[in-house]
Amino acid sequence: VLITQPKAGTFRAFSAACTHQGQLLSLVQGTNVVCEAHGASFNTDSGKVTRPPASMPLKKYTITKTGTTLYINA
């Protein structure tokens, strides 16, 4: 699971596997997470593809925040 914070206090959770060939996303560049295997990138707020070769968005999970703890509802 990949957790992003696109804005202060706003958290998002996505599958950490690139939708192109399943490699783990390993690099953050600005507002994108990047798959270093083939260069696909995804928006840190929506999970939508911002650069191919991936064509499907990242799977999104719901997050619940209680105090300072984040819970991922898979």
mmCIF file as gemmi writes it, N, C-alpha and C atoms, coordinates in Angstrom:
data_model
loop_
_atom_site.group_PDB
_atom_site.id
_atom_site.type_symbol
_atom_site.label_atom_id
_atom_site.label_alt_id
_atom_site.label_comp_id
_atom_site.label_asym_id
_atom_site.label_entity_id
_atom_site.label_seq_id
_atom_site.pdbx_PDB_ins_code
_atom_site.Cartn_x
_atom_site.Cartn_y
_atom_site.Cartn_z
_atom_site.occupancy
_atom_site.B_iso_or_equiv
_atom_site.pdbx_formal_charge
_atom_site.auth_seq_id
_atom_site.auth_asym_id
_atom_site.pdbx_PDB_model_num
ATOM 1 N N . VAL Axp A 1 ? 0.848 -1.182 0 1 0 ? 1 A 1
ATOM 2 C CA . VAL Axp A 1 ? 0 0 0 1 0 ? 1 A 1
ATOM 3 C C . VAL Axp A 1 ? 0.886 1.235 0 1 0 ? 1 A 1
ATOM 4 N N . LEU Axp A 2 ? 0.49 2.206 -0.787 1 0 ? 2 A 1
ATOM 5 C CA . LEU Axp A 2 ? 1.191 3.479 -0.906 1 0 ? 2 A 1
ATOM 6 C C . LEU Axp A 2 ? 0.295 4.551 -0.307 1 0 ? 2 A 1
ATOM 7 N N . ILE Axp A 3 ? 0.796 5.309 0.653 1 0 ? 3 A 1
ATOM 8 C CA . ILE Axp A 3 ? 0.027 6.406 1.242 1 0 ? 3 A 1
ATOM 9 C C . ILE Axp A 3 ? 0.666 7.715 0.815 1 0 ? 3 A 1
ATOM 10 N N . THR Axp A 4 ? -0.158 8.616 0.298 1 0 ? 4 A 1
ATOM 11 C CA . THR Axp A 4 ? 0.33 9.929 -0.118 1 0 ? 4 A 1
ATOM 12 C C . THR Axp A 4 ? -0.345 11.01 0.718 1 0 ? 4 A 1
ATOM 13 N N . GLN Axp A 5 ? 0.267 12.183 0.726 1 0 ? 5 A 1
ATOM 14 C CA . GLN Axp A 5 ? -0.313 13.348 1.398 1 0 ? 5 A 1
ATOM 15 C C . GLN Axp A 5 ? -0.222 14.512 0.41 1 0 ? 5 A 1
ATOM 16 N N . PRO Axp A 6 ? -1.188 14.563 -0.527 1 0 ? 6 A 1
ATOM 17 C CA . PRO Axp A 6 ? -1.138 15.595 -1.566 1 0 ? 6 A 1
ATOM 18 C C . PRO Axp A 6 ? -1.279 17.018 -1.027 1 0 ? 6 A 1
ATOM 19 N N . LYS Axp A 7 ? -1.95 17.18 0.113 1 0 ? 7 A 1
ATOM 20 C CA . LYS Axp A 7 ? -2.072 18.473 0.801 1 0 ? 7 A 1
ATOM 21 C C . LYS Axp A 7 ? -1.941 18.197 2.286 1 0 ? 7 A 1
ATOM 22 N N . ALA Axp A 8 ? -1.511 19.173 3.034 1 0 ? 8 A 1
ATOM 23 C CA . ALA Axp A 8 ? -1.374 19.007 4.483 1 0 ? 8 A 1
ATOM 24 C C . ALA Axp A 8 ? -2.696 18.521 5.076 1 0 ? 8 A 1
ATOM 25 N N . GLY Axp A 9 ? -2.637 17.4 5.788 1 0 ? 9 A 1
ATOM 26 C CA . GLY Axp A 9 ? -3.82 16.854 6.447 1 0 ? 9 A 1
ATOM 27 C C . GLY Axp A 9 ? -4.711 15.987 5.574 1 0 ? 9 A 1
ATOM 28 N N . THR Axp A 10 ? -4.396 15.88 4.283 1 0 ? 10 A 1
ATOM 29 C CA . THR Axp A 10 ? -5.17 15.054 3.362 1 0 ? 10 A 1
ATOM 30 C C . THR Axp A 10 ? -4.339 13.838 2.989 1 0 ? 10 A 1
ATOM 31 N N . PHE Axp A 11 ? -4.879 12.651 3.233 1 0 ? 11 A 1
ATOM 32 C CA . PHE Axp A 11 ? -4.152 11.421 2.951 1 0 ? 11 A 1
ATOM 33 C C . PHE Axp A 11 ? -4.923 10.578 1.953 1 0 ? 11 A 1
ATOM 34 N N . ARG Axp A 12 ? -4.188 9.901 1.08 1 0 ? 12 A 1
ATOM 35 C CA . ARG Axp A 12 ? -4.765 8.984 0.103 1 0 ? 12 A 1
ATOM 36 C C . ARG Axp A 12 ? -3.999 7.666 0.203 1 0 ? 12 A 1
ATOM 37 N N . ALA Axp A 13 ? -4.672 6.558 -0.1 1 0 ? 13 A 1
ATOM 38 C CA . ALA Axp A 13 ? -4.026 5.247 -0.099 1 0 ? 13 A 1
ATOM 39 C C . ALA Axp A 13 ? -4.328 4.546 -1.416 1 0 ? 13 A 1
ATOM 40 N N . PHE Axp A 14 ? -3.284 3.984 -2.007 1 0 ? 14 A 1
ATOM 41 C CA . PHE Axp A 14 ? -3.391 3.301 -3.29 1 0 ? 14 A 1
ATOM 42 C C . PHE Axp A 14 ? -2.6 2.002 -3.244 1 0 ? 14 A 1
ATOM 43 N N . SER Axp A 15 ? -2.891 1.128 -4.187 1 0 ? 15 A 1
ATOM 44 C CA . SER Axp A 15 ? -2.037 -0.028 -4.391 1 0 ? 15 A 1
ATOM 45 C C . SER Axp A 15 ? -0.672 0.5 -4.806 1 0 ? 15 A 1
ATOM 46 N N . ALA Axp A 16 ? 0.398 -0.098 -4.311 1 0 ? 16 A 1
ATOM 47 C CA . ALA Axp A 16 ? 1.753 0.346 -4.639 1 0 ? 16 A 1
ATOM 48 C C . ALA Axp A 16 ? 2.285 -0.323 -5.9 1 0 ? 16 A 1
ATOM 49 N N . ALA Axp A 17 ? 1.456 -1.121 -6.574 1 0 ? 17 A 1
ATOM 50 C CA . ALA Axp A 17 ? 1.882 -1.819 -7.791 1 0 ? 17 A 1
ATOM 51 C C . ALA Axp A 17 ? 1.462 -1.036 -9.024 1 0 ? 17 A 1
ATOM 52 N N . CYS Axp A 18 ? 2.404 -0.804 -9.91 1 0 ? 18 A 1
ATOM 53 C CA . CYS Axp A 18 ? 2.116 -0.138 -11.175 1 0 ? 18 A 1
ATOM 54 C C . CYS Axp A 18 ? 1.113 -0.981 -11.956 1 0 ? 18 A 1
ATOM 55 N N . THR Axp A 19 ? 0.142 -0.337 -12.562 1 0 ? 19 A 1
ATOM 56 C CA . THR Axp A 19 ? -0.882 -1.065 -13.312 1 0 ? 19 A 1
ATOM 57 C C . THR Axp A 19 ? -0.391 -1.514 -14.685 1 0 ? 19 A 1
ATOM 58 N N . HIS Axp A 20 ? 0.805 -1.149 -15.049 1 0 ? 20 A 1
ATOM 59 C CA . HIS Axp A 20 ? 1.368 -1.589 -16.331 1 0 ? 20 A 1
ATOM 60 C C . HIS Axp A 20 ? 1.854 -3.028 -16.246 1 0 ? 20 A 1
ATOM 61 N N . GLN Axp A 21 ? 2.808 -3.306 -15.329 1 0 ? 21 A 1
ATOM 62 C CA . GLN Axp A 21 ? 3.325 -4.668 -15.203 1 0 ? 21 A 1
ATOM 63 C C . GLN Axp A 21 ? 3.548 -5.082 -13.756 1 0 ? 21 A 1
ATOM 64 N N . GLY Axp A 22 ? 2.975 -4.339 -12.808 1 0 ? 22 A 1
ATOM 65 C CA . GLY Axp A 22 ? 2.999 -4.748 -11.415 1 0 ? 22 A 1
ATOM 66 C C . GLY Axp A 22 ? 4.245 -4.409 -10.616 1 0 ? 22 A 1
ATOM 67 N N . GLN Axp A 23 ? 5.175 -3.656 -11.19 1 0 ? 23 A 1
ATOM 68 C CA . GLN Axp A 23 ? 6.368 -3.252 -10.442 1 0 ? 23 A 1
ATOM 69 C C . GLN Axp A 23 ? 5.961 -2.302 -9.315 1 0 ? 23 A 1
ATOM 70 N N . LEU Axp A 24 ? 6.721 -2.315 -8.214 1 0 ? 24 A 1
ATOM 71 C CA . LEU Axp A 24 ? 6.42 -1.406 -7.115 1 0 ? 24 A 1
ATOM 72 C C . LEU Axp A 24 ? 6.799 0.023 -7.469 1 0 ? 24 A 1
ATOM 73 N N . LEU Axp A 25 ? 5.919 0.936 -7.128 1 0 ? 25 A 1
ATOM 74 C CA . LEU Axp A 25 ? 6.19 2.354 -7.352 1 0 ? 25 A 1
ATOM 75 C C . LEU Axp A 25 ? 7.231 2.788 -6.336 1 0 ? 25 A 1
ATOM 76 N N . SER Axp A 26 ? 8.249 3.489 -6.784 1 0 ? 26 A 1
ATOM 77 C CA . SER Axp A 26 ? 9.385 3.728 -5.904 1 0 ? 26 A 1
ATOM 78 C C . SER Axp A 26 ? 9.923 5.148 -5.898 1 0 ? 26 A 1
ATOM 79 N N . LEU Axp A 27 ? 9.301 6.048 -6.615 1 0 ? 27 A 1
ATOM 80 C CA . LEU Axp A 27 ? 9.849 7.395 -6.742 1 0 ? 27 A 1
ATOM 81 C C . LEU Axp A 27 ? 8.722 8.422 -6.737 1 0 ? 27 A 1
ATOM 82 N N . VAL Axp A 28 ? 8.919 9.507 -6.011 1 0 ? 28 A 1
ATOM 83 C CA . VAL Axp A 28 ? 7.969 10.614 -6.022 1 0 ? 28 A 1
ATOM 84 C C . VAL Axp A 28 ? 8.62 11.781 -6.753 1 0 ? 28 A 1
ATOM 85 N N . GLN Axp A 29 ? 7.915 12.337 -7.74 1 0 ? 29 A 1
ATOM 86 C CA . GLN Axp A 29 ? 8.378 13.508 -8.473 1 0 ? 29 A 1
ATOM 87 C C . GLN Axp A 29 ? 7.25 14.53 -8.487 1 0 ? 29 A 1
ATOM 88 N N . GLY Axp A 30 ? 7.369 15.544 -7.66 1 0 ? 30 A 1
ATOM 89 C CA . GLY Axp A 30 ? 6.327 16.557 -7.586 1 0 ? 30 A 1
ATOM 90 C C . GLY Axp A 30 ? 5.015 15.963 -7.115 1 0 ? 30 A 1
ATOM 91 N N . THR Axp A 31 ? 3.989 16.031 -7.952 1 0 ? 31 A 1
ATOM 92 C CA . THR Axp A 31 ? 2.673 15.51 -7.599 1 0 ? 31 A 1
ATOM 93 C C . THR Axp A 31 ? 2.412 14.136 -8.216 1 0 ? 31 A 1
ATOM 94 N N . ASN Axp A 32 ? 3.483 13.428 -8.555 1 0 ? 32 A 1
ATOM 95 C CA . ASN Axp A 32 ? 3.351 12.108 -9.17 1 0 ? 32 A 1
ATOM 96 C C . ASN Axp A 32 ? 4.199 11.068 -8.459 1 0 ? 32 A 1
ATOM 97 N N . VAL Axp A 33 ? 3.713 9.826 -8.476 1 0 ? 33 A 1
ATOM 98 C CA . VAL Axp A 33 ? 4.538 8.678 -8.088 1 0 ? 33 A 1
ATOM 99 C C . VAL Axp A 33 ? 4.894 7.977 -9.393 1 0 ? 33 A 1
ATOM 100 N N . VAL Axp A 34 ? 6.141 7.51 -9.473 1 0 ? 34 A 1
ATOM 101 C CA . VAL Axp A 34 ? 6.675 7.011 -10.727 1 0 ? 34 A 1
ATOM 102 C C . VAL Axp A 34 ? 7.138 5.563 -10.591 1 0 ? 34 A 1
ATOM 103 N N . CYS Axp A 35 ? 6.852 4.792 -11.615 1 0 ? 35 A 1
ATOM 104 C CA . CYS Axp A 35 ? 7.377 3.434 -11.73 1 0 ? 35 A 1
ATOM 105 C C . CYS Axp A 35 ? 8.695 3.544 -12.492 1 0 ? 35 A 1
ATOM 106 N N . GLU Axp A 36 ? 9.775 3.231 -11.813 1 0 ? 36 A 1
ATOM 107 C CA . GLU Axp A 36 ? 11.081 3.37 -12.455 1 0 ? 36 A 1
ATOM 108 C C . GLU Axp A 36 ? 11.346 2.291 -13.506 1 0 ? 36 A 1
ATOM 109 N N . ALA Axp A 37 ? 10.555 1.224 -13.535 1 0 ? 37 A 1
ATOM 110 C CA . ALA Axp A 37 ? 10.77 0.159 -14.51 1 0 ? 37 A 1
ATOM 111 C C . ALA Axp A 37 ? 10.531 0.633 -15.945 1 0 ? 37 A 1
ATOM 112 N N . HIS Axp A 38 ? 9.417 1.338 -16.181 1 0 ? 38 A 1
ATOM 113 C CA . HIS Axp A 38 ? 9.076 1.749 -17.54 1 0 ? 38 A 1
ATOM 114 C C . HIS Axp A 38 ? 8.633 3.204 -17.651 1 0 ? 38 A 1
ATOM 115 N N . GLY Axp A 39 ? 8.666 3.97 -16.529 1 0 ? 39 A 1
ATOM 116 C CA . GLY Axp A 39 ? 8.385 5.398 -16.589 1 0 ? 39 A 1
ATOM 117 C C . GLY Axp A 39 ? 6.946 5.824 -16.418 1 0 ? 39 A 1
ATOM 118 N N . ALA Axp A 40 ? 6.036 4.892 -16.177 1 0 ? 40 A 1
ATOM 119 C CA . ALA Axp A 40 ? 4.64 5.286 -15.953 1 0 ? 40 A 1
ATOM 120 C C . ALA Axp A 40 ? 4.56 6.131 -14.686 1 0 ? 40 A 1
ATOM 121 N N . SER Axp A 41 ? 3.625 7.077 -14.657 1 0 ? 41 A 1
ATOM 122 C CA . SER Axp A 41 ? 3.444 7.879 -13.443 1 0 ? 41 A 1
ATOM 123 C C . SER Axp A 41 ? 1.965 8.085 -13.166 1 0 ? 41 A 1
ATOM 124 N N . PHE Axp A 42 ? 1.692 8.368 -11.877 1 0 ? 42 A 1
ATOM 125 C CA . PHE Axp A 42 ? 0.328 8.469 -11.375 1 0 ? 42 A 1
ATOM 126 C C . PHE Axp A 42 ? 0.215 9.666 -10.452 1 0 ? 42 A 1
ATOM 127 N N . ASN Axp A 43 ? -0.911 10.355 -10.505 1 0 ? 43 A 1
ATOM 128 C CA . ASN Axp A 43 ? -1.165 11.509 -9.646 1 0 ? 43 A 1
ATOM 129 C C . ASN Axp A 43 ? -1.295 11.083 -8.188 1 0 ? 43 A 1
ATOM 130 N N . THR Axp A 44 ? -0.634 11.803 -7.27 1 0 ? 44 A 1
ATOM 131 C CA . THR Axp A 44 ? -0.646 11.436 -5.851 1 0 ? 44 A 1
ATOM 132 C C . THR Axp A 44 ? -1.984 11.706 -5.175 1 0 ? 44 A 1
ATOM 133 N N . ASP Axp A 45 ? -2.854 12.494 -5.787 1 0 ? 45 A 1
ATOM 134 C CA . ASP Axp A 45 ? -4.161 12.798 -5.184 1 0 ? 45 A 1
ATOM 135 C C . ASP Axp A 45 ? -5.252 11.873 -5.697 1 0 ? 45 A 1
ATOM 136 N N . SER Axp A 46 ? -5.222 11.552 -6.981 1 0 ? 46 A 1
ATOM 137 C CA . SER Axp A 46 ? -6.303 10.764 -7.588 1 0 ? 46 A 1
ATOM 138 C C . SER Axp A 46 ? -5.908 9.342 -7.969 1 0 ? 46 A 1
ATOM 139 N N . GLY Axp A 47 ? -4.622 9.089 -8.159 1 0 ? 47 A 1
ATOM 140 C CA . GLY Axp A 47 ? -4.171 7.782 -8.626 1 0 ? 47 A 1
ATOM 141 C C . GLY Axp A 47 ? -4.289 7.614 -10.13 1 0 ? 47 A 1
ATOM 142 N N . LYS Axp A 48 ? -4.743 8.652 -10.831 1 0 ? 48 A 1
ATOM 143 C CA . LYS Axp A 48 ? -4.902 8.577 -12.284 1 0 ? 48 A 1
ATOM 144 C C . LYS Axp A 48 ? -3.543 8.581 -12.978 1 0 ? 48 A 1
ATOM 145 N N . VAL Axp A 49 ? -3.499 7.939 -14.123 1 0 ? 49 A 1
ATOM 146 C CA . VAL Axp A 49 ? -2.281 7.883 -14.928 1 0 ? 49 A 1
ATOM 147 C C . VAL Axp A 49 ? -1.954 9.285 -15.441 1 0 ? 49 A 1
ATOM 148 N N . THR Axp A 50 ? -0.707 9.689 -15.257 1 0 ? 50 A 1
ATOM 149 C CA . THR Axp A 50 ? -0.255 10.971 -15.807 1 0 ? 50 A 1
ATOM 150 C C . THR Axp A 50 ? 0.781 10.774 -16.903 1 0 ? 50 A 1
ATOM 151 N N . ARG Axp A 51 ? 1.298 9.54 -17.03 1 0 ? 51 A 1
ATOM 152 C CA . ARG Axp A 51 ? 2.218 9.225 -18.122 1 0 ? 51 A 1
ATOM 153 C C . ARG Axp A 51 ? 2.174 7.717 -18.388 1 0 ? 51 A 1
ATOM 154 N N . PRO Axp A 52 ? 1.985 7.318 -19.654 1 0 ? 52 A 1
ATOM 155 C CA . PRO Axp A 52 ? 1.996 5.911 -20.013 1 0 ? 52 A 1
ATOM 156 C C . PRO Axp A 52 ? 3.4 5.315 -19.805 1 0 ? 52 A 1
ATOM 157 N N . PRO Axp A 53 ? 3.569 4.014 -19.849 1 0 ? 53 A 1
ATOM 158 C CA . PRO Axp A 53 ? 2.729 3.062 -20.554 1 0 ? 53 A 1
ATOM 159 C C . PRO Axp A 53 ? 1.533 2.531 -19.764 1 0 ? 53 A 1
ATOM 160 N N . ALA Axp A 54 ? 1.4 2.815 -18.492 1 0 ? 54 A 1
ATOM 161 C CA . ALA Axp A 54 ? 0.211 2.37 -17.753 1 0 ? 54 A 1
ATOM 162 C C . ALA Axp A 54 ? -1.021 3.049 -18.351 1 0 ? 54 A 1
ATOM 163 N N . SER Axp A 55 ? -2.137 2.319 -18.362 1 0 ? 55 A 1
ATOM 164 C CA . SER Axp A 55 ? -3.375 2.906 -18.9 1 0 ? 55 A 1
ATOM 165 C C . SER Axp A 55 ? -4.501 2.896 -17.872 1 0 ? 55 A 1
ATOM 166 N N . MET Axp A 56 ? -4.331 2.167 -16.778 1 0 ? 56 A 1
ATOM 167 C CA . MET Axp A 56 ? -5.352 2.078 -15.734 1 0 ? 56 A 1
ATOM 168 C C . MET Axp A 56 ? -4.867 2.826 -14.49 1 0 ? 56 A 1
ATOM 169 N N . PRO Axp A 57 ? -5.781 3.496 -13.771 1 0 ? 57 A 1
ATOM 170 C CA . PRO Axp A 57 ? -5.386 4.18 -12.531 1 0 ? 57 A 1
ATOM 171 C C . PRO Axp A 57 ? -5.028 3.175 -11.442 1 0 ? 57 A 1
ATOM 172 N N . LEU Axp A 58 ? -4.382 3.669 -10.404 1 0 ? 58 A 1
ATOM 173 C CA . LEU Axp A 58 ? -4.059 2.826 -9.258 1 0 ? 58 A 1
ATOM 174 C C . LEU Axp A 58 ? -5.329 2.486 -8.496 1 0 ? 58 A 1
ATOM 175 N N . LYS Axp A 59 ? -5.371 1.286 -7.916 1 0 ? 59 A 1
ATOM 176 C CA . LYS Axp A 59 ? -6.494 0.91 -7.058 1 0 ? 59 A 1
ATOM 177 C C . LYS Axp A 59 ? -6.447 1.791 -5.814 1 0 ? 59 A 1
ATOM 178 N N . LYS Axp A 60 ? -7.597 2.366 -5.471 1 0 ? 60 A 1
ATOM 179 C CA . LYS Axp A 60 ? -7.672 3.298 -4.347 1 0 ? 60 A 1
ATOM 180 C C . LYS Axp A 60 ? -8.299 2.611 -3.134 1 0 ? 60 A 1
ATOM 181 N N . TYR Axp A 61 ? -7.769 2.913 -1.959 1 0 ? 61 A 1
ATOM 182 C CA . TYR Axp A 61 ? -8.307 2.413 -0.695 1 0 ? 61 A 1
ATOM 183 C C . TYR Axp A 61 ? -8.811 3.59 0.128 1 0 ? 61 A 1
ATOM 184 N N . THR Axp A 62 ? -9.788 3.333 0.987 1 0 ? 62 A 1
ATOM 185 C CA . THR Axp A 62 ? -10.315 4.356 1.881 1 0 ? 62 A 1
ATOM 186 C C . THR Axp A 62 ? -9.461 4.404 3.144 1 0 ? 62 A 1
ATOM 187 N N . ILE Axp A 63 ? -9.193 5.611 3.613 1 0 ? 63 A 1
ATOM 188 C CA . ILE Axp A 63 ? -8.417 5.802 4.839 1 0 ? 63 A 1
ATOM 189 C C . ILE Axp A 63 ? -9.319 6.417 5.898 1 0 ? 63 A 1
ATOM 190 N N . THR Axp A 64 ? -9.196 5.915 7.112 1 0 ? 64 A 1
ATOM 191 C CA . THR Axp A 64 ? -9.848 6.512 8.274 1 0 ? 64 A 1
ATOM 192 C C . THR Axp A 64 ? -8.744 7.014 9.193 1 0 ? 64 A 1
ATOM 193 N N . LYS Axp A 65 ? -8.883 8.245 9.658 1 0 ? 65 A 1
ATOM 194 C CA . LYS Axp A 65 ? -7.887 8.824 10.565 1 0 ? 65 A 1
ATOM 195 C C . LYS Axp A 65 ? -8.505 8.96 11.948 1 0 ? 65 A 1
ATOM 196 N N . THR Axp A 66 ? -7.83 8.397 12.939 1 0 ? 66 A 1
ATOM 197 C CA . THR Axp A 66 ? -8.252 8.515 14.341 1 0 ? 66 A 1
ATOM 198 C C . THR Axp A 66 ? -7.058 9.07 15.103 1 0 ? 66 A 1
ATOM 199 N N . GLY Axp A 67 ? -7.162 10.303 15.536 1 0 ? 67 A 1
ATOM 200 C CA . GLY Axp A 67 ? -6.029 10.946 16.189 1 0 ? 67 A 1
ATOM 201 C C . GLY Axp A 67 ? -4.892 11.078 15.196 1 0 ? 67 A 1
ATOM 202 N N . THR Axp A 68 ? -3.751 10.478 15.523 1 0 ? 68 A 1
ATOM 203 C CA . THR Axp A 68 ? -2.598 10.517 14.608 1 0 ? 68 A 1
ATOM 204 C C . THR Axp A 68 ? -2.382 9.191 13.878 1 0 ? 68 A 1
ATOM 205 N N . THR Axp A 69 ? -3.358 8.295 13.966 1 0 ? 69 A 1
ATOM 206 C CA . THR Axp A 69 ? -3.233 6.972 13.338 1 0 ? 69 A 1
ATOM 207 C C . THR Axp A 69 ? -4.113 6.889 12.095 1 0 ? 69 A 1
ATOM 208 N N . LEU Axp A 70 ? -3.538 6.353 11.02 1 0 ? 70 A 1
ATOM 209 C CA . LEU Axp A 70 ? -4.278 6.128 9.783 1 0 ? 70 A 1
ATOM 210 C C . LEU Axp A 70 ? -4.623 4.654 9.665 1 0 ? 70 A 1
ATOM 211 N N . TYR Axp A 71 ? -5.871 4.347 9.311 1 0 ? 71 A 1
ATOM 212 C CA . TYR Axp A 71 ? -6.312 2.979 9.1 1 0 ? 71 A 1
ATOM 213 C C . TYR Axp A 71 ? -6.735 2.835 7.657 1 0 ? 71 A 1
ATOM 214 N N . ILE Axp A 72 ? -6.248 1.808 7.004 1 0 ? 72 A 1
ATOM 215 C CA . ILE Axp A 72 ? -6.611 1.562 5.613 1 0 ? 72 A 1
ATOM 216 C C . ILE Axp A 72 ? -7.73 0.534 5.592 1 0 ? 72 A 1
ATOM 217 N N . ASN Axp A 73 ? -8.825 0.904 4.94 1 0 ? 73 A 1
ATOM 218 C CA . ASN Axp A 73 ? -9.994 0.033 4.834 1 0 ? 73 A 1
ATOM 219 C C . ASN Axp A 73 ? -9.923 -0.69 3.491 1 0 ? 73 A 1
ATOM 220 N N . ALA Axp A 74 ? -9.363 -1.885 3.514 1 0 ? 74 A 1
ATOM 221 C CA . ALA Axp A 74 ? -9.182 -2.635 2.266 1 0 ? 74 A 1
ATOM 222 C C . ALA Axp A 74 ? -10.414 -3.454 1.943 1 0 ? 74 A 1
